[in-house]
Coordinates of C-alpha atoms and ligand atoms in Angstrom, one line a residue:
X1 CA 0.0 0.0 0.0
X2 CA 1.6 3.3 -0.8
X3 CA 2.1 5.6 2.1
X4 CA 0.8 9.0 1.7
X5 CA 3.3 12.2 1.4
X6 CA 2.9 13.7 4.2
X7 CA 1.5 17.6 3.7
X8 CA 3.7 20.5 3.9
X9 CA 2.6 23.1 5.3
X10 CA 3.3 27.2 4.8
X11 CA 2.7 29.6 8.2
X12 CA 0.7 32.9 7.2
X13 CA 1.9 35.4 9.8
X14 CA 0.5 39.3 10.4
X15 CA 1.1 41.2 12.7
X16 CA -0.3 43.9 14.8
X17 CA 1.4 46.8 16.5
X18 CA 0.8 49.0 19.0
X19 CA 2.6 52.6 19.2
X20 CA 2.5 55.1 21.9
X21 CA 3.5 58.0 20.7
X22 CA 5.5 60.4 22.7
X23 CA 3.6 64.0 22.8
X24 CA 3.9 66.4 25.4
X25 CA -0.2 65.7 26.4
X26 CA -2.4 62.8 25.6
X27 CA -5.0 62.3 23.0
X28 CA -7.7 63.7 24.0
X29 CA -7.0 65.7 27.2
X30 CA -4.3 68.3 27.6
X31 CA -2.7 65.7 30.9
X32 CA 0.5 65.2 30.6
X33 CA 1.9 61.8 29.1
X34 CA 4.9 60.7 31.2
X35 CA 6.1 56.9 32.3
X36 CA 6.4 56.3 36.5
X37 CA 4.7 59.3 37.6
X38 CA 2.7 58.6 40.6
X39 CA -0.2 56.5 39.6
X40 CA -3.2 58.4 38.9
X41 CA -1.3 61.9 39.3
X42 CA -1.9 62.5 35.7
X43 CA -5.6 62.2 34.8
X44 CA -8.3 64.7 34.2
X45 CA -12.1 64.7 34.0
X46 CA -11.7 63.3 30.4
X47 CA -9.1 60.7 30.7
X48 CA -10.9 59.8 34.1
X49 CA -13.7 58.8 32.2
X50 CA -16.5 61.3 34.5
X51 CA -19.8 62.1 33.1
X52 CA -20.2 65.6 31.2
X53 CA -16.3 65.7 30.3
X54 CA -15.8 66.1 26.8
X55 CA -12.5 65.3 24.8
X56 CA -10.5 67.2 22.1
X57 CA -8.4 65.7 19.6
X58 CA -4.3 66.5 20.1
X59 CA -3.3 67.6 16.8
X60 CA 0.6 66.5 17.2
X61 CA -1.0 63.6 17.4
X62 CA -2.8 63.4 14.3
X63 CA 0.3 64.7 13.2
X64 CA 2.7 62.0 14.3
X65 CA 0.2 59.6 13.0
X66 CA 0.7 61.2 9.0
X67 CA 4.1 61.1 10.2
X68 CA 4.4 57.4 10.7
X69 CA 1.8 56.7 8.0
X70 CA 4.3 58.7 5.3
X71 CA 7.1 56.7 6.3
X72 CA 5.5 53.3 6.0
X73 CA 4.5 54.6 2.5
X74 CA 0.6 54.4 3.2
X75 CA -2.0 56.8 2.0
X76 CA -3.4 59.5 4.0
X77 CA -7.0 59.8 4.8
X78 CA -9.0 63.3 3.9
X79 CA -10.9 63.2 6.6
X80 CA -10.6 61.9 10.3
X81 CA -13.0 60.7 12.1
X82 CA -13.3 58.9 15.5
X83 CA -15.4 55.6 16.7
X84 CA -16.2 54.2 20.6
X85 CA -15.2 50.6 20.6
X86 CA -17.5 49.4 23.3
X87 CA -16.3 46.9 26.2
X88 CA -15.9 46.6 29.8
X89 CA -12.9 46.7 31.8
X90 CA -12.0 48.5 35.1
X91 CA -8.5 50.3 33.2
X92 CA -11.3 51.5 30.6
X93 CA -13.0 53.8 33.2
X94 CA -15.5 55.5 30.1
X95 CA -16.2 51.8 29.1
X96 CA -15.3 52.3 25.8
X97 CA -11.6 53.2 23.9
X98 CA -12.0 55.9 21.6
X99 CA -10.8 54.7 18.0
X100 CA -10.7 55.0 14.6
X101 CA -13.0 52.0 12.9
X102 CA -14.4 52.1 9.2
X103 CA -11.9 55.7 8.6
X104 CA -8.6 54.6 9.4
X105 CA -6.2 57.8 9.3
X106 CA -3.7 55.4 6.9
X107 CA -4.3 52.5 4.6
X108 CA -2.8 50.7 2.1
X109 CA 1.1 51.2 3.1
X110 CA 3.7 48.5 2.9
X111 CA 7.2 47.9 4.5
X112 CA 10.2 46.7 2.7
X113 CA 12.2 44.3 4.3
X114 CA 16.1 43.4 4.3
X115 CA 15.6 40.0 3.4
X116 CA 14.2 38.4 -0.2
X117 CA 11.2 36.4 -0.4
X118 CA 11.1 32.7 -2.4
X119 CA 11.3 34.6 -5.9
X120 CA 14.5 36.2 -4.6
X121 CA 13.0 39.5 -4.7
X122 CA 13.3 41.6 -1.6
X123 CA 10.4 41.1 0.5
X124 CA 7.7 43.7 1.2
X125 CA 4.7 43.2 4.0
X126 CA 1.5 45.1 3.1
X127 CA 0.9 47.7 5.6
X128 CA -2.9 47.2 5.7
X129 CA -4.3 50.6 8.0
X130 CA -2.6 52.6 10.6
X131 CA -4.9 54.4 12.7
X132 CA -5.2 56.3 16.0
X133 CA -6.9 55.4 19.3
X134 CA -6.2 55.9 23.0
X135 CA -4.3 53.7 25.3
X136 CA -6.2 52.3 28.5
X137 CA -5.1 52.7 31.8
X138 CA -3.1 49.7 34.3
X139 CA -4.6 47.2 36.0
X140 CA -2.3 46.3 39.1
X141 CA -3.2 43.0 40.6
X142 CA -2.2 42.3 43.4
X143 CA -3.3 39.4 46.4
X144 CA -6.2 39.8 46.7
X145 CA -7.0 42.8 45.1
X146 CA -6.3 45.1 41.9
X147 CA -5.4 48.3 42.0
X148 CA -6.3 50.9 39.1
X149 CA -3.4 53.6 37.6
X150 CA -5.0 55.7 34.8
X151 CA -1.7 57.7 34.1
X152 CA -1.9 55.9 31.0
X153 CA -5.5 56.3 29.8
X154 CA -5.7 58.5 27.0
X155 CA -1.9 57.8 25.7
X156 CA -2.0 58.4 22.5
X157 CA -1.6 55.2 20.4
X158 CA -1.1 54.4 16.8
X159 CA -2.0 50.9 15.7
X160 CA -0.2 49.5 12.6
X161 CA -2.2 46.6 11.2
X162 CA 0.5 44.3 8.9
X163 CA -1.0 42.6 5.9
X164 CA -0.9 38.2 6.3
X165 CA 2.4 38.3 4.2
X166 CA 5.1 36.9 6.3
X167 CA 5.7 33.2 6.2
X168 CA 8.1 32.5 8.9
X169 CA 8.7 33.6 12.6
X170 CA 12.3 34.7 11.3
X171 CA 10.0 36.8 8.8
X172 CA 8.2 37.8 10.9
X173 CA 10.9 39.4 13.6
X174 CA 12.8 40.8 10.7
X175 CA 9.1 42.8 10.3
X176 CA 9.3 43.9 14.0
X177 CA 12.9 44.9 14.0
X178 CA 13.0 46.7 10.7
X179 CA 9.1 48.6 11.9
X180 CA 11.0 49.4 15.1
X181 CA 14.1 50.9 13.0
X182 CA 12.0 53.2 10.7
X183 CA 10.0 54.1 13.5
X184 CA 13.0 55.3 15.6
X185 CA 13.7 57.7 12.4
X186 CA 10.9 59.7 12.9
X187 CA 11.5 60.5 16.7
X188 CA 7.9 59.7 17.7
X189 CA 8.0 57.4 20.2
X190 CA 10.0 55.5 22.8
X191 CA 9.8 52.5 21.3
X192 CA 10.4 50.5 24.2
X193 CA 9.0 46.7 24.8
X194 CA 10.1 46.9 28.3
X195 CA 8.1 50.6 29.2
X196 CA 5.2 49.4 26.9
X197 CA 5.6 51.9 24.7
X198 CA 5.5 49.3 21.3
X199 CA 3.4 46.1 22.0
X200 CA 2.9 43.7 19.3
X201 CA 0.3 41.0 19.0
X202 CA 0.7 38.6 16.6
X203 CA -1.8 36.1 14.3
X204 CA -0.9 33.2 12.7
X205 CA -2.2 30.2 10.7
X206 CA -1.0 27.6 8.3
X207 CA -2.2 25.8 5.1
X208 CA -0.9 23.6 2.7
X209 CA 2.0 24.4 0.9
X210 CA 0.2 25.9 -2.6
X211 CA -3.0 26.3 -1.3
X212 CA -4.8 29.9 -1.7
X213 CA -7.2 30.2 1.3
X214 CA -5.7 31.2 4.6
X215 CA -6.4 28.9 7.9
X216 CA -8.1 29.3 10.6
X217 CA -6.1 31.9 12.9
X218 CA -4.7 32.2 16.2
X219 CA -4.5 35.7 18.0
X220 CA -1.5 35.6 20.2
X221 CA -0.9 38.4 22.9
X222 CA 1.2 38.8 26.3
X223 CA 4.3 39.2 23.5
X224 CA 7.1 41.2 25.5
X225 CA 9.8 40.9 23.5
X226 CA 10.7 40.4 19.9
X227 CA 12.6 37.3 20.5
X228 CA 9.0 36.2 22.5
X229 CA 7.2 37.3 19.2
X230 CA 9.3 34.4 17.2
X231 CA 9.1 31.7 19.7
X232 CA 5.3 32.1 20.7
X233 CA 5.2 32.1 16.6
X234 CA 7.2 28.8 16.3
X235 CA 5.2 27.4 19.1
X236 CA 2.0 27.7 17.8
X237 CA 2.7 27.0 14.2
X238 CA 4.0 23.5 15.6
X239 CA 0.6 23.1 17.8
X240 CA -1.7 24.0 14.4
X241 CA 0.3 21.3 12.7
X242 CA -0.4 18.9 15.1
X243 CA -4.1 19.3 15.5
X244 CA -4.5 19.2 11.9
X245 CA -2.3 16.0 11.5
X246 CA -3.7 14.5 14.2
X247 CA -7.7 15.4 12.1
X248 CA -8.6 17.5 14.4
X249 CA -10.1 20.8 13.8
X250 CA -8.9 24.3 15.1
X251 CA -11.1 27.1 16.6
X252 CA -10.2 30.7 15.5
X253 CA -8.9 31.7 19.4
X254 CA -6.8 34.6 21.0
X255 CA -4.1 33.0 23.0
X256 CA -1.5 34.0 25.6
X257 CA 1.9 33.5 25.1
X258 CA 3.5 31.9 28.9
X259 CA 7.2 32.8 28.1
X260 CA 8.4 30.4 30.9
X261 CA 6.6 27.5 30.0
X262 CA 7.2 28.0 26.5
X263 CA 4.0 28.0 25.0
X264 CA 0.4 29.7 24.5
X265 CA -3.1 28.4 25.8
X266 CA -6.2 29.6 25.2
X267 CA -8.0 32.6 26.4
X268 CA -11.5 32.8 24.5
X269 CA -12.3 31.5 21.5
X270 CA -13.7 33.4 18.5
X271 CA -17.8 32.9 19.6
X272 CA -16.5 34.4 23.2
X273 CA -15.2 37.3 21.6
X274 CA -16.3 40.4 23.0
X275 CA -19.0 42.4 20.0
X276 CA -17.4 45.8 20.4
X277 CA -20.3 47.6 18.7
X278 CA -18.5 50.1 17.1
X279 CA -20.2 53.4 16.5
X280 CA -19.3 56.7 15.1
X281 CA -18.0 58.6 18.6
X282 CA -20.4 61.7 19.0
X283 CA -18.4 63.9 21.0
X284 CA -15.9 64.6 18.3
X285 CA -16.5 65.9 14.8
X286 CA -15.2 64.7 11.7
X287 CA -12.5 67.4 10.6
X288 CA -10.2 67.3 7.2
X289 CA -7.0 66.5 6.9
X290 CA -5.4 69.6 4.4
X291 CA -3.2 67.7 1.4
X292 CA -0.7 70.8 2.6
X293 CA -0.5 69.6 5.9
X294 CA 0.4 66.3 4.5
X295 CA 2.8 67.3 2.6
X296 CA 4.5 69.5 4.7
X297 CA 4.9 66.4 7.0
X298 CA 6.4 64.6 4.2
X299 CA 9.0 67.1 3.5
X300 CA 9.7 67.2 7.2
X301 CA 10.6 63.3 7.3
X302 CA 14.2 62.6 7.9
X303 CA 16.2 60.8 5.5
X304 CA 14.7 57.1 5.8
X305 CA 17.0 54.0 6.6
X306 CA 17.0 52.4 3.9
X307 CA 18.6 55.7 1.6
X308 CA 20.8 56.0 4.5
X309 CA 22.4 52.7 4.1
X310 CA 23.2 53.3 0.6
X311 CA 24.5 56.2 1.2
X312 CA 26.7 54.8 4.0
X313 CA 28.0 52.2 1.2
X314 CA 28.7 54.6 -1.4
X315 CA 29.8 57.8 0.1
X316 CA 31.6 56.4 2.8
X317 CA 32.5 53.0 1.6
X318 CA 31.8 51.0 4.9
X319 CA 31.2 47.3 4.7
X320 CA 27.9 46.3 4.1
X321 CA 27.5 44.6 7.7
X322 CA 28.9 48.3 9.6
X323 CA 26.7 49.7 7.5
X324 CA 23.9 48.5 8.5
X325 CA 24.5 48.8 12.0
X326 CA 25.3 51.5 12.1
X327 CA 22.2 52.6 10.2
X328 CA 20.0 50.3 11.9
X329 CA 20.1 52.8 15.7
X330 CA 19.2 56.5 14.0
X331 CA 20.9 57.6 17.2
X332 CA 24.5 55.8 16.4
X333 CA 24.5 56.9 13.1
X334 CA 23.6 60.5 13.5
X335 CA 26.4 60.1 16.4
X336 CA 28.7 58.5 13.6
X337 CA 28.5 61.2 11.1
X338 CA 28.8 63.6 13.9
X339 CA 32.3 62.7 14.8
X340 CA 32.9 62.2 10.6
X341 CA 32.1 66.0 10.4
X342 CA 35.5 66.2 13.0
X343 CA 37.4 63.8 11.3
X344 CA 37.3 62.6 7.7
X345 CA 38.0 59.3 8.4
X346 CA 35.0 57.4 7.5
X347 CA 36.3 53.4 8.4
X348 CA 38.6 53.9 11.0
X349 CA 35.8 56.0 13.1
X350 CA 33.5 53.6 12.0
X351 CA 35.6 50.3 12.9
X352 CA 35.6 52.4 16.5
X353 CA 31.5 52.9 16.7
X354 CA 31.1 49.6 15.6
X355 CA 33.8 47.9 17.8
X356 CA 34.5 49.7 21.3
X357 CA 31.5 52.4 21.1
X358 CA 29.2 49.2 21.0
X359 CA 30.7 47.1 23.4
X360 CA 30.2 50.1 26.0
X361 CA 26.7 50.5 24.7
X362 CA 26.3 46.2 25.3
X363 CA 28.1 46.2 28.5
X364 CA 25.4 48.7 30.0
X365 CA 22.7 47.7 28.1
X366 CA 22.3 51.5 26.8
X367 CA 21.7 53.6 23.7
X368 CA 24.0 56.3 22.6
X369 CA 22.5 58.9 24.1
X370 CA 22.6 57.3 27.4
X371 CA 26.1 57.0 26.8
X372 CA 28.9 59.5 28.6
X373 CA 30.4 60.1 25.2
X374 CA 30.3 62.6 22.5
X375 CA 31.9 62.9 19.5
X376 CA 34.6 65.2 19.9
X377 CA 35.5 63.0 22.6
X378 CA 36.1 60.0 20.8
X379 CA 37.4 62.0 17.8
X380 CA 40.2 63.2 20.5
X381 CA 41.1 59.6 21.2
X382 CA 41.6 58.6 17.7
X383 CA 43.6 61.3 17.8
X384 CA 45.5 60.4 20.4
X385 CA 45.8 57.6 19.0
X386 CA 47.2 58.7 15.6
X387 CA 49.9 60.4 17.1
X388 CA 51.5 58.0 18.8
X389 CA 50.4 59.4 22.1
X390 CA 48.5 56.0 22.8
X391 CA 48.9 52.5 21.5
X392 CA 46.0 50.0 20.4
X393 CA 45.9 48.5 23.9
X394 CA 46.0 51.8 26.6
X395 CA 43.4 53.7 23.9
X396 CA 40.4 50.8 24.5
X397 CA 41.7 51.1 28.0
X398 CA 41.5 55.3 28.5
X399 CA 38.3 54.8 25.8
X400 CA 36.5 52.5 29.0
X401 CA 37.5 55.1 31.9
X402 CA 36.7 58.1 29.5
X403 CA 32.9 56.8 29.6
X404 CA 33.0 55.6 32.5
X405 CA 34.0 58.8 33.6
X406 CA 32.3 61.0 31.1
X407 CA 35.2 63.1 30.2
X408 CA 37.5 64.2 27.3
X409 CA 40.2 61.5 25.7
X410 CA 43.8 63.9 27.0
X411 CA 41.9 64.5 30.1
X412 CA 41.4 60.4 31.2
X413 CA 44.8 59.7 29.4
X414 CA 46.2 61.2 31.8
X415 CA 44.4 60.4 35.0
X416 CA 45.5 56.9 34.4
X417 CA 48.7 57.6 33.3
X418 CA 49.3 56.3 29.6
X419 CA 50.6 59.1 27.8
X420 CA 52.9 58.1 26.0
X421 CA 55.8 60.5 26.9
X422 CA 58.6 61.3 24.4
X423 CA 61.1 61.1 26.4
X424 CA 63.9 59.7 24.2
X425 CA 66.8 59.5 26.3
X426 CA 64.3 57.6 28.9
X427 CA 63.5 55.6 25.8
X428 CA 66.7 54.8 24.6
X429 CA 67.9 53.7 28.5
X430 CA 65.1 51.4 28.4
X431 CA 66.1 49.7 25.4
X432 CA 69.9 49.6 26.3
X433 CA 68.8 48.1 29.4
X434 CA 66.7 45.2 27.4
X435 CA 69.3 45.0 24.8
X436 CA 72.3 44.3 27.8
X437 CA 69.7 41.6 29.7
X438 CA 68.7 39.9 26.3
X439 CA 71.8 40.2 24.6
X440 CA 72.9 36.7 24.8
X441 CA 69.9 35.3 23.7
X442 CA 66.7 36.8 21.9
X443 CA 69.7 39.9 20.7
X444 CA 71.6 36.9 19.4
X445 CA 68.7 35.7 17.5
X446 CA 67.9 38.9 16.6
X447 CA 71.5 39.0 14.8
X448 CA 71.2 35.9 13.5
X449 CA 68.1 36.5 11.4
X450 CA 65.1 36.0 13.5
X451 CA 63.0 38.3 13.1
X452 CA 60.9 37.1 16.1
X453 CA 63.1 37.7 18.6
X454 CA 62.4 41.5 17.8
X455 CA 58.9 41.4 18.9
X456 CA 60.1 39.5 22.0
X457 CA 62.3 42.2 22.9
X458 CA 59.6 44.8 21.7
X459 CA 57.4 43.1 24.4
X460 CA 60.1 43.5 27.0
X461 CA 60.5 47.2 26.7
X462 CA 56.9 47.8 26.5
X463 CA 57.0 45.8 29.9
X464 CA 59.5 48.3 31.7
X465 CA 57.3 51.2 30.2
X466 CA 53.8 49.7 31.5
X467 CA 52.7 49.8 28.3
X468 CA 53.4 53.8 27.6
X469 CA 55.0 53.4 24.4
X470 CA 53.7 52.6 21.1
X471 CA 55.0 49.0 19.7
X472 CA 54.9 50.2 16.0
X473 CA 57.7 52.8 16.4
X474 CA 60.0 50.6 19.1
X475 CA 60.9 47.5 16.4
X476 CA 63.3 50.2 14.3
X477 CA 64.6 51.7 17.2
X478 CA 65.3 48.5 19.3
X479 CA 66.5 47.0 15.4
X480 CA 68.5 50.4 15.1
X481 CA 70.3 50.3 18.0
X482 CA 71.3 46.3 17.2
X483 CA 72.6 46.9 14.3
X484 CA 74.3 50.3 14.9
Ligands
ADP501 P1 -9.4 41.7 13.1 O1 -10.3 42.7 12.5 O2 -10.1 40.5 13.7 O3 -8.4 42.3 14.0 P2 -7.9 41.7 10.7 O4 -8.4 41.3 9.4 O5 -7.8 43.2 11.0 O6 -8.7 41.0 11.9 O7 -6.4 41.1 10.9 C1 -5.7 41.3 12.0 C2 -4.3 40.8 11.7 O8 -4.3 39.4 11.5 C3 -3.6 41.4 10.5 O9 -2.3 41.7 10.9 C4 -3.7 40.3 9.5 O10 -2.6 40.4 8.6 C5 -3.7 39.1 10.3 N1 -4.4 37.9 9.7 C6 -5.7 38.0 9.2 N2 -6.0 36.7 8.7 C7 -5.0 35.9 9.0 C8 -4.7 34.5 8.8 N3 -5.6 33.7 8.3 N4 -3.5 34.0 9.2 C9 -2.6 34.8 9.8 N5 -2.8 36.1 10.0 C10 -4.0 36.7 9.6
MG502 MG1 -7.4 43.9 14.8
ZN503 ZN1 -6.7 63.9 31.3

């Protein structure tokens, strides 16, 4: 009897993210938006949710909404207009989220990503609808009680709804990191997991390799990390496979994601699913969106990552990996061309941002701007560096107490004591004195044609001078002095 193939099968991935979007005052309230304030210290009559209150729309909002829209390519609506999405829960104190339904303020965007698709052509996700709501308020549980913070109600939010395009979890956190990259161009949010400030559910199903239709999907949410993002992905892709092998059918569900135990269990299936019952919100008129205001937004975007990079290759010939570091953190490369605009050196600053700059920045798991170093001060040390003032080894070692410190490059070298001093009759001591110890043995080697005995005796001088002396310039003076 012949044994059937057994069915390949393709994941369908989109993904759904969640922006808060970093304006001086929240959506629809003029309380200011700020992260570990004292909890319910910022909250008004509007975001508090009391009878009578009535909200106004924050037009930086709107704004860094066409902002974010623009950059993910995605048209512009004319008009905006607002919609209660109805359900109960106590962060939600009006019992509904104010949000944008049938009118979304962007549509039909897409996002190009670093990678190629199964053609080989570089892969693009649809960027279905971005559009604006408000963020609910925290729910603190503790035993035996839950406590309510509504400094976050009324945050404004910006949901970006990606189109069922990706077809791997590796896809599918190439989406999240390269979303997260453009979006730190455009200086609109925080963009951090950890603070909540980008959230990110994802959906997935799977069908037969070939097959058109889409399969039933899973909603997963509790996602706190990218790296969670993938694995929840993997995880449930595997469990869809095994309920359909094993002929049994799967439910359209929203699932949580238990990081610990590795995998997601149910937490209402589609025919629990709240009925939001959407309706146009009547506090807030419809109002137009001018094609000069969105334009003038569009000419105020920054140059976009993915020009950037080439540029980076072209103009300043980096290797395609730096380059894309470097472009990949809007922050390090605006700090990279910085110190360029100092020094015209565009690999050897780079091989430092890329090398020592970013161990710092891993060490203390901080951004550049957290960082106690600015660009003339690294400039400084590669200049210190240059001129024989410091060698390979005591510059990463002033570099660490420079930051560490926060001060200039001269200023640490010398607190530590590694200038390298030109002091040639000290110099010329120390080598006589190496030259007299060694002189039966590496100094006879030396004369004999080894050419490895030099570095030994290089190594010994550097020794007696604690390192203050820079290795390139000793082997013709040590060899000099030999020979002479
Ligand atoms: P809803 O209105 O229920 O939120 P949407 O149609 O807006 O559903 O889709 C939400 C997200 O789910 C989008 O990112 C979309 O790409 C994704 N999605 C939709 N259908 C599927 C499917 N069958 N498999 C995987 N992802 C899907
Ligand atoms: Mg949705
Ligand atoms: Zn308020």
């Amino acid at each position: 009897m012949p044994t059937a193939t057994k069915t390949e099968f393709e994941p369908v991935i989109g993904l759904e993210v969640h922006v808060q979007l970093k304006t001086a005052s929240k959506m629809f309230c003029g309380c200011a938006v700020q992260f570990g304030a004292p909890a319910n210290s910022l909250t008004c009559p509007v975001c508090l949710g009391l009878p009578g209150a009535l909200p106004m729309v924050n037009r930086q909002a709107v704004e860094y909404g066409i902002r974010i829209g623009l950059a993910l390519n995605c048209q512009i609506a004319h008009r905006i207009k607002f919609d209660r999405k109805n359900y109960f829960y106590p962060d939600l104190p009006k019992g509904y989220q104010i949000s944008q339904f049938d009118e979304p303020l962007c549509f039909d965007g897409e996002l190009q990503l670093p990678i190629h698709d199964e053609s080989g052509q570089p892969k693009v996700c649809r960027i279905t609808r971005a559009h604006l709501e408000e963020d609910a308020g925290k729910s603190i549980h503790m035993e035996g009680s839950t406590l309510v913070d509504l400094n976050r109600a009324g945050t404004p939010l910006i949901e970006i709804v990606g189109g069922p395009d990706l077809r791997s979890p590796e896809e599918a956190y190439v989406y999240l990191n390269t979303l997260k990259r453009n979006l730190s161009y455009l200086g609109v949010s925080d963009l951090s997991m950890e603070k909540g400030s980008l959230r990110c559910d994802a959906n997935v199903s799977i069908r037969p390799r070939g097959q058109q239709k889409f399969g039933v999907r899973s909603e997963i949410k509790n996602l706190n990390s990218f790296r969670m993002v993938r694995s929840a992905l993997e995880f449930e892709i595997r469990r869809h496979q095994q309920v359909i092998e094993s002929g049994g059918t799967l439910t359209q569900d929203t699932r949580l994601w238990d990081d610990e135990k590795g995998e997601t269990r149910s937490m209402r299936s589609k025919e629990e699913a709240t009925d939001y019952r959407f309706f146009p919100e009547p506090d807030l008129a419809t109002f137009d969106v001018p094609r000069e205001w969105v334009e003038s937004v569009r000419l105020s975007l920054p140059e976009m990552p993915e020009k950037r990079l080439l540029r980076f290759l072209d103009d300043y010939k980096l290797a395609e990996a730096d380059a894309e570091y470097l472009v990949g953190d809007k922050a390090l490369a605006d700090f990279y061309e910085s110190a360029l605009k100092l020094l015209d050196e565009p690999r050897k600053v780079a091989a430092w941002v890329v090398g020592e700059v970013t161990r710092e920045l891993n060490d203390r798991n901080a951004s550049i701007s957290e960082l106690k170093l600015t660009p003339e001060a690294l400039v400084e040390l590669i200049g210190l560096l240059d001129a024989g003032k410091l060698n390979n080894i005591t510059a990463k070692e002033v570099f660490h107490a420079m930051v560490e410190a926060g001060e200039g490059a001269l200023q640490a070298a010398r607190r530590l004591n590694k200038l390298i001093e030109q002091d040639e009759g000290a110099l010329s001591a120390m080598i006589d004195e190496v030259i007299e110890e060694f002189k039966d043995r590496a100094v006879a080697d030396f004369k004999a044609g080894e050419e490895k005995a030099l570095g030994f005796l290089i190594g010994q001088v550097m020794r007696k001078l604690k390192g203050k002396a820079n290795p390139k310039e000793l082997g013709p003076k040590i060899a000099a002095r030999i020979n002479g």
